[in-house]
Coordinates of N, CA and C in Angstrom, one line a residue:
M1 N -2.8 241.2 59.2 CA -2.9 240.6 57.8 C -3.8 239.4 57.9
R2 N -4.7 239.3 56.9 CA -5.6 238.3 56.8 C -5.0 237.0 56.2
A3 N -5.4 235.9 56.7 CA -5.0 234.6 56.0 C -5.6 234.5 54.7
S4 N -4.8 233.8 53.8 CA -5.3 233.6 52.5 C -5.0 232.2 52.1
I5 N -5.7 231.7 51.1 CA -5.6 230.2 50.6 C -5.5 230.2 49.2
N6 N -4.5 229.6 48.6 CA -4.3 229.4 47.2 C -4.2 227.8 47.0
Q7 N -5.4 227.2 46.9 CA -5.4 225.9 46.7 C -6.4 225.5 45.6
V8 N -6.0 224.5 44.7 CA -6.8 224.1 43.6 C -6.9 222.6 43.6
T9 N -8.1 222.1 43.4 CA -8.3 220.6 43.2 C -9.1 220.5 41.9
L10 N -8.5 219.7 41.0 CA -9.1 219.4 39.7 C -9.1 217.9 39.4
M11 N -10.2 217.5 38.7 CA -10.3 216.1 38.2 C -10.8 216.3 36.9
G12 N -10.0 215.7 35.9 CA -10.4 215.9 34.5 C -9.5 214.9 33.7
N13 N -9.6 215.2 32.3 CA -8.8 214.4 31.4 C -7.8 215.1 30.7
V14 N -6.6 214.4 30.4 CA -5.5 215.1 29.7 C -5.9 215.3 28.3
G15 N -5.8 216.5 27.8 CA -6.2 217.0 26.5 C -5.3 216.5 25.3
R16 N -4.0 216.5 25.6 CA -3.1 216.2 24.6 C -1.9 215.6 25.2
M17 N -1.0 215.1 24.4 CA 0.2 214.5 25.1 C 1.0 215.6 25.9
P18 N 1.4 215.2 27.1 CA 2.2 216.2 27.8 C 3.5 216.6 27.2
C19 N 3.9 217.8 27.5 CA 5.2 218.4 27.0 C 6.2 218.3 28.0
W20 N 7.3 217.5 27.8 CA 8.4 217.3 28.8 C 9.5 218.1 28.5
T21 N 10.0 219.0 29.4 CA 11.2 219.8 29.1 C 12.1 219.7 30.5
A22 N 13.1 220.5 30.5 CA 13.9 220.6 31.7 C 14.4 222.1 31.9
L23 N 14.5 222.5 33.1 CA 15.0 223.8 33.4 C 16.5 223.8 33.1
P24 N 17.1 225.1 33.0 CA 18.6 225.1 32.9 C 19.3 224.3 34.0
S25 N 18.7 224.2 35.1 CA 19.4 223.5 36.3 C 19.3 222.0 36.1
G26 N 18.5 221.5 35.2 CA 18.3 220.1 35.0 C 17.0 219.5 35.5
T27 N 16.3 220.3 36.3 CA 15.0 219.9 36.9 C 14.0 219.6 35.9
P28 N 13.4 218.4 35.9 CA 12.4 218.0 34.9 C 11.1 218.8 35.1
V29 N 10.5 219.2 34.0 CA 9.2 220.0 34.0 C 8.2 219.3 33.0
C30 N 7.0 219.2 33.4 CA 5.9 218.7 32.5 C 4.8 219.7 32.4
H31 N 4.4 220.1 31.2 CA 3.3 221.0 31.0 C 2.2 220.1 30.3
L32 N 0.9 220.3 30.8 CA -0.1 219.5 30.2 C -1.4 220.3 30.3
L33 N -2.4 220.0 29.4 CA -3.7 220.6 29.5 C -4.7 219.7 30.1
L34 N -5.4 220.0 31.0 CA -6.5 219.3 31.7 C -7.8 219.8 31.4
A35 N -8.7 218.9 30.9 CA -10.0 219.4 30.6 C -11.0 219.0 31.7
T36 N -11.8 219.9 32.2 CA -12.9 219.6 33.1 C -14.2 220.0 32.5
D37 N -15.3 219.4 32.9 CA -16.6 219.7 32.3 C -17.5 220.3 33.4
D38 N -18.4 221.2 33.0 CA -19.4 221.7 33.7 C -20.7 221.5 33.0
F39 N -21.8 221.3 33.8 CA -23.1 221.1 33.1 C -23.9 222.3 33.5
E40 N -24.3 223.1 32.5 CA -25.0 224.3 32.7 C -26.4 224.1 32.0
E41 N -27.4 224.9 32.6 CA -28.7 224.9 32.0 C -29.0 226.2 31.5
D42 N -29.5 226.3 30.3 CA -29.9 227.5 29.6 C -31.2 228.0 30.2
W43 N -31.3 229.1 31.0 CA -32.5 229.4 31.7 C -33.6 229.8 30.7
R44 N -33.3 230.2 29.4 CA -34.3 230.5 28.4 C -35.0 229.3 27.9
T45 N -34.3 228.3 27.6 CA -34.8 227.1 26.9 C -35.0 226.0 27.9
G46 N -34.2 225.9 29.0 CA -34.4 224.8 29.9 C -33.5 223.7 29.6
Q47 N -32.8 223.8 28.5 CA -31.9 222.6 28.0 C -30.5 222.7 28.7
S48 N -29.9 221.6 29.1 CA -28.6 221.6 29.7 C -27.6 221.3 28.6
R49 N -26.4 221.7 28.9 CA -25.3 221.6 27.8 C -24.1 221.4 28.7
T50 N -23.1 220.8 28.1 CA -21.8 220.5 28.7 C -20.8 221.6 28.2
V51 N -20.1 222.2 29.1 CA -19.1 223.2 28.8 C -17.8 222.7 29.3
T52 N -16.8 222.7 28.4 CA -15.4 222.2 28.8 C -14.6 223.4 29.1
H53 N -13.8 223.2 30.2 CA -12.9 224.3 30.7 C -11.5 223.6 30.6
W54 N -10.5 224.4 30.0 CA -9.1 223.9 29.9 C -8.2 224.6 30.9
H55 N -7.4 223.8 31.6 CA -6.5 224.2 32.6 C -5.1 223.9 32.3
R56 N -4.2 224.8 32.4 CA -2.8 224.6 32.2 C -2.2 224.0 33.6
V57 N -1.6 222.9 33.5 CA -1.0 222.3 34.7 C 0.4 222.1 34.6
V58 N 1.3 222.4 35.6 CA 2.7 222.2 35.5 C 3.2 221.3 36.6
L59 N 3.9 220.3 36.3 CA 4.6 219.4 37.2 C 6.1 219.6 37.2
T60 N 6.7 219.7 38.3 CA 8.1 220.0 38.4 C 8.8 219.0 39.3
G61 N 10.1 218.9 39.2 CA 11.0 218.1 40.1 C 10.6 216.6 40.1
A62 N 10.6 216.1 41.3 CA 10.4 214.6 41.5 C 9.0 214.2 41.0
L63 N 8.0 215.1 41.2 CA 6.7 214.8 40.8 C 6.7 214.5 39.2
A64 N 7.3 215.4 38.5 CA 7.4 215.3 37.1 C 8.1 214.0 36.7
Q65 N 9.2 213.8 37.4 CA 10.0 212.6 37.0 C 9.2 211.3 37.3
S66 N 8.4 211.2 38.4 CA 7.7 210.0 38.7 C 6.5 209.8 37.7
M67 N 6.0 210.9 37.1 CA 4.9 210.8 36.2 C 5.2 210.7 34.8
R68 N 6.5 210.7 34.5 CA 7.0 210.7 33.0 C 6.4 209.5 32.2
E69 N 6.5 208.4 32.8 CA 6.0 207.1 32.0 C 4.5 206.9 32.2
R70 N 3.9 207.6 33.0 CA 2.5 207.2 33.4 C 1.4 208.1 32.9
I71 N 1.7 209.3 32.4 CA 0.6 210.2 31.9 C 0.6 210.1 30.4
A72 N -0.6 210.0 29.8 CA -0.8 210.0 28.4 C -2.1 210.7 28.1
K73 N -2.3 211.0 26.8 CA -3.5 211.8 26.4 C -4.7 210.9 26.7
G74 N -5.8 211.5 27.3 CA -7.0 210.8 27.6 C -7.1 210.3 29.1
D75 N -6.0 210.2 29.8 CA -6.0 209.7 31.1 C -6.7 210.6 32.0
A76 N -7.5 210.0 33.0 CA -8.1 210.9 34.0 C -7.1 211.2 35.1
L77 N -7.0 212.5 35.5 CA -6.1 212.8 36.5 C -6.8 213.6 37.7
Y78 N -6.3 213.4 38.9 CA -6.7 214.1 40.0 C -5.5 215.0 40.3
V79 N -5.7 216.3 40.4 CA -4.6 217.2 40.6 C -4.9 218.1 41.8
E80 N -3.9 218.3 42.7 CA -3.9 219.3 43.7 C -2.8 220.2 43.5
G81 N -3.0 221.5 43.8 CA -1.8 222.4 43.6 C -2.3 223.8 44.0
R82 N -1.6 224.7 43.4 CA -1.8 226.2 43.6 C -1.9 226.9 42.3
M83 N -2.6 228.0 42.3 CA -2.6 228.8 41.0 C -1.4 229.8 41.0
Q84 N -0.9 230.1 39.8 CA 0.2 231.0 39.7 C 0.0 231.6 38.3
S85 N 0.1 232.9 38.3 CA 0.0 233.7 37.1 C 1.5 234.3 36.8
R86 N 1.7 234.4 35.5 CA 3.1 234.9 35.1 C 2.9 235.7 33.8
K87 N 3.9 236.5 33.5 CA 3.8 237.2 32.2 C 5.2 237.1 31.6
W88 N 5.2 237.2 30.2 CA 6.4 237.2 29.5 C 6.3 238.0 28.2
T89 N 7.4 238.1 27.6 CA 7.3 238.9 26.3 C 7.6 237.8 25.2
D90 N 6.6 237.8 24.2 CA 6.7 236.8 23.1 C 7.7 237.3 22.1
R91 N 7.9 236.5 21.0 CA 9.0 236.8 20.0 C 8.7 238.1 19.2
A92 N 7.3 238.4 19.1 CA 6.9 239.7 18.5 C 7.1 240.9 19.3
G93 N 7.5 240.7 20.5 CA 7.7 241.9 21.5 C 6.4 242.2 22.3
G94 N 5.3 241.4 22.1 CA 4.1 241.6 22.8 C 4.2 240.9 24.3
I95 N 3.4 241.5 25.2 CA 3.4 241.0 26.5 C 2.3 240.0 26.6
R96 N 2.6 238.8 27.1 CA 1.6 237.8 27.3 C 1.4 237.4 28.7
Y97 N 0.2 236.9 29.1 CA -0.1 236.5 30.4 C -0.7 235.1 30.4
T98 N -0.4 234.3 31.4 CA -1.0 233.0 31.6 C -1.1 232.7 33.1
T99 N -2.2 231.8 33.3 CA -2.4 231.3 34.6 C -2.3 229.8 34.6
E100 N -1.5 229.2 35.6 CA -1.3 227.8 35.6 C -1.6 227.3 37.0
V101 N -1.7 225.9 37.0 CA -1.8 225.2 38.2 C -0.5 224.6 38.5
I102 N 0.2 224.9 39.6 CA 1.4 224.3 39.9 C 1.1 223.0 40.8
A103 N 1.2 221.8 40.2 CA 0.7 220.7 40.9 C 1.7 220.3 42.1
S104 N 1.0 219.7 43.2 CA 1.8 219.3 44.3 C 1.5 217.7 44.5
T105 N 0.3 217.4 44.0 CA -0.2 215.9 44.1 C -0.9 215.6 42.7
V106 N -0.5 214.5 42.2 CA -1.2 214.0 41.0 C -1.5 212.5 41.1
L107 N -2.8 212.1 40.9 CA -3.1 210.7 40.9 C -3.6 210.4 39.4
V108 N -3.2 209.3 38.9 CA -3.5 209.0 37.5 C -4.5 207.8 37.5
Y109 N -5.5 207.9 36.7 CA -6.5 206.8 36.4 C -6.4 206.5 34.9
P110 N -5.7 205.4 34.5 CA -5.5 205.1 33.1 C -6.9 204.9 32.3
K111 N -6.8 205.0 31.1 CA -8.0 204.8 30.3 C -8.5 203.4 30.3
P112 N -9.8 203.1 30.5 CA -10.2 201.7 30.4 C -10.0 201.1 29.0
M113 N -9.8 199.8 29.0 CA -9.6 199.1 27.8 C -11.0 198.9 27.1
P114 N -11.1 198.8 25.8 CA -12.4 198.5 25.1 C -13.0 197.2 25.7
S115 N -14.3 197.1 25.6 CA -15.0 196.0 26.1 C -14.6 194.6 25.5
A116 N -14.1 194.6 24.3 CA -13.7 193.4 23.7 C -12.4 192.8 24.4
R117 N -11.6 193.7 25.1 CA -10.4 193.2 25.7 C -10.7 192.9 27.2
R118 N -11.9 193.0 27.7 CA -12.2 192.7 29.1 C -12.1 191.2 29.3
N119 N -11.9 190.8 30.5 CA -11.8 189.4 30.8 C -13.3 188.9 31.0
R120 N -13.5 187.6 31.1 CA -14.8 187.1 31.2 C -15.7 187.4 32.4
H121 N -15.0 188.0 33.4 CA -15.8 188.4 34.6 C -16.2 189.8 34.5
G122 N -15.9 190.5 33.4 CA -16.3 191.9 33.2 C -15.3 192.9 33.6
G123 N -14.2 192.5 34.2 CA -13.2 193.4 34.8 C -12.3 193.8 33.7
V124 N -11.5 194.9 33.8 CA -10.5 195.3 32.9 C -9.2 194.7 33.4
P125 N -8.4 194.1 32.5 CA -7.2 193.5 32.9 C -6.2 194.7 33.1
V126 N -5.5 194.6 34.1 CA -4.6 195.7 34.5 C -3.1 195.1 34.6
T127 N -2.2 195.8 34.2 CA -0.8 195.3 34.2 C -0.2 195.5 35.6
D128 N 0.8 194.7 35.9 CA 1.5 194.9 37.2 C 2.0 196.2 37.4
R129 N 2.5 196.8 36.3 CA 3.0 198.2 36.4 C 2.0 199.2 36.7
E130 N 0.8 199.1 36.2 CA -0.3 200.0 36.6 C -0.7 199.8 38.1
I131 N -0.8 198.5 38.5 CA -1.1 198.2 39.9 C 0.0 198.8 40.9
A132 N 1.2 198.7 40.5 CA 2.3 199.2 41.3 C 2.2 200.8 41.3
A133 N 1.8 201.4 40.2 CA 1.7 202.8 40.2 C 0.5 203.3 41.0
W134 N -0.6 202.6 41.0 CA -1.7 202.9 41.9 C -1.4 202.8 43.3
I135 N -0.7 201.8 43.7 CA -0.3 201.5 45.1 C 0.7 202.6 45.5
A136 N 1.7 203.0 44.7 CA 2.6 204.1 45.0 C 1.8 205.4 45.2
D137 N 0.8 205.7 44.4 CA 0.1 206.9 44.5 C -0.7 206.9 45.9
Y138 N -1.3 205.8 46.1 CA -2.0 205.7 47.4 C -1.1 205.8 48.6
D139 N 0.1 205.1 48.6 CA 1.0 205.2 49.7 C 1.5 206.6 49.9
A140 N 1.8 207.3 48.8 CA 2.2 208.7 49.0 C 1.2 209.6 49.5
A141 N 0.0 209.5 48.9 CA -1.1 210.2 49.5 C -1.5 209.9 50.9
D142 N -1.4 208.7 51.3 CA -1.6 208.3 52.7 C -0.5 208.9 53.6
A143 N 0.7 208.8 53.2 CA 1.8 209.4 54.0 C 1.7 210.9 54.2
R144 N 1.3 211.6 53.1 CA 1.0 213.0 53.1 C 0.0 213.3 54.1
L145 N -1.1 212.6 54.1 CA -2.3 212.8 55.0 C -1.9 212.6 56.5
R146 N -1.1 211.6 56.7 CA -0.7 211.3 58.0 C 0.2 212.4 58.6
R147 N 1.1 213.0 57.7 CA 2.0 214.1 58.1 C 1.1 215.3 58.4
E148 N 0.1 215.6 57.6 CA -0.8 216.7 57.8 C -1.6 216.6 59.1
Q149 N -2.1 215.3 59.3 CA -2.8 215.1 60.6 C -1.9 215.3 61.8
A150 N -0.7 214.9 61.7 CA 0.2 214.9 62.8 C 0.6 216.4 63.1
M151 N 0.5 217.2 62.2 CA 0.8 218.6 62.4 C -0.4 219.4 63.0
R152 N -1.6 218.8 62.9 CA -2.8 219.4 63.4 C -3.1 219.1 64.8
V153 N -2.3 219.4 65.8 CA -2.5 219.1 67.2 C -3.4 220.3 67.8
P154 N -4.4 219.9 68.4 CA -5.3 221.0 68.9 C -4.6 221.7 70.1
P155 N -4.7 223.0 70.2 CA -4.1 223.7 71.2 C -4.6 223.4 72.6
R156 N -3.7 223.4 73.6 CA -4.1 223.1 75.0 C -4.8 224.3 75.6
R157 N -5.8 224.0 76.4 CA -6.4 225.2 77.1 C -5.7 225.4 78.4
K158 N -5.6 226.6 78.7 CA -5.0 227.0 80.1 C -6.0 226.6 81.1
G159 N -5.5 225.9 82.2 CA -6.3 225.6 83.3 C -7.0 224.3 83.1
G160 N -7.5 224.0 82.0 CA -8.1 222.7 81.7 C -9.5 222.7 82.4
L161 N -9.9 221.5 82.8 CA -11.2 221.3 83.4 C -10.9 220.9 84.9
Q162 N -9.8 221.1 85.5 CA -9.6 220.7 86.9 C -10.5 221.6 87.8
G163 N -11.1 220.9 88.7 CA -11.9 221.6 89.7 C -13.3 222.1 89.2
R164 N -13.7 221.9 87.9 CA -14.9 222.2 87.4 C -15.8 220.9 87.3
R165 N -17.0 221.2 87.4 CA -18.0 220.1 87.5 C -18.8 220.2 86.2
W166 N -19.2 219.1 85.6 CA -20.1 219.0 84.5 C -21.5 219.2 85.0
P167 N -22.3 219.9 84.3 CA -23.7 220.0 84.7 C -24.4 218.6 84.6
T168 N -25.2 218.3 85.5 CA -25.9 217.0 85.5 C -27.4 217.2 85.0

């Protein structure tokens, strides 16, 4: 069997207010639309244009709970996860299909404040809550990276280099 990879990385803007629900088991779930832009050039005219792609993103469990107060329409998100397709029967009896990104990591970048609300040094005032959220995102991503690096131990070679000489 060949190895396969199902990994998605997106960075875009939240298109509308996220929809928060819960599974019958009580697990929180968040559904949101993420907009990403591509810049394409029309080969006939030579003019470039922006094309927006919409992605359905699903957050579940502890990730959804931690993001409940932090995601709003217009926020820039960095999302890592996997693709999943599913089908269901709608109320009219028709079969419907959808493809979603099941998120495993989400980083939130809040909307910048208007220039009139900036401080005199040109920076955007940030609340303590936003700073704490950014630090928590960084710490979680750093811990995950360290766990992944610890799992990537190179295999040991049989015999090693004992008794061999390097060419000079």
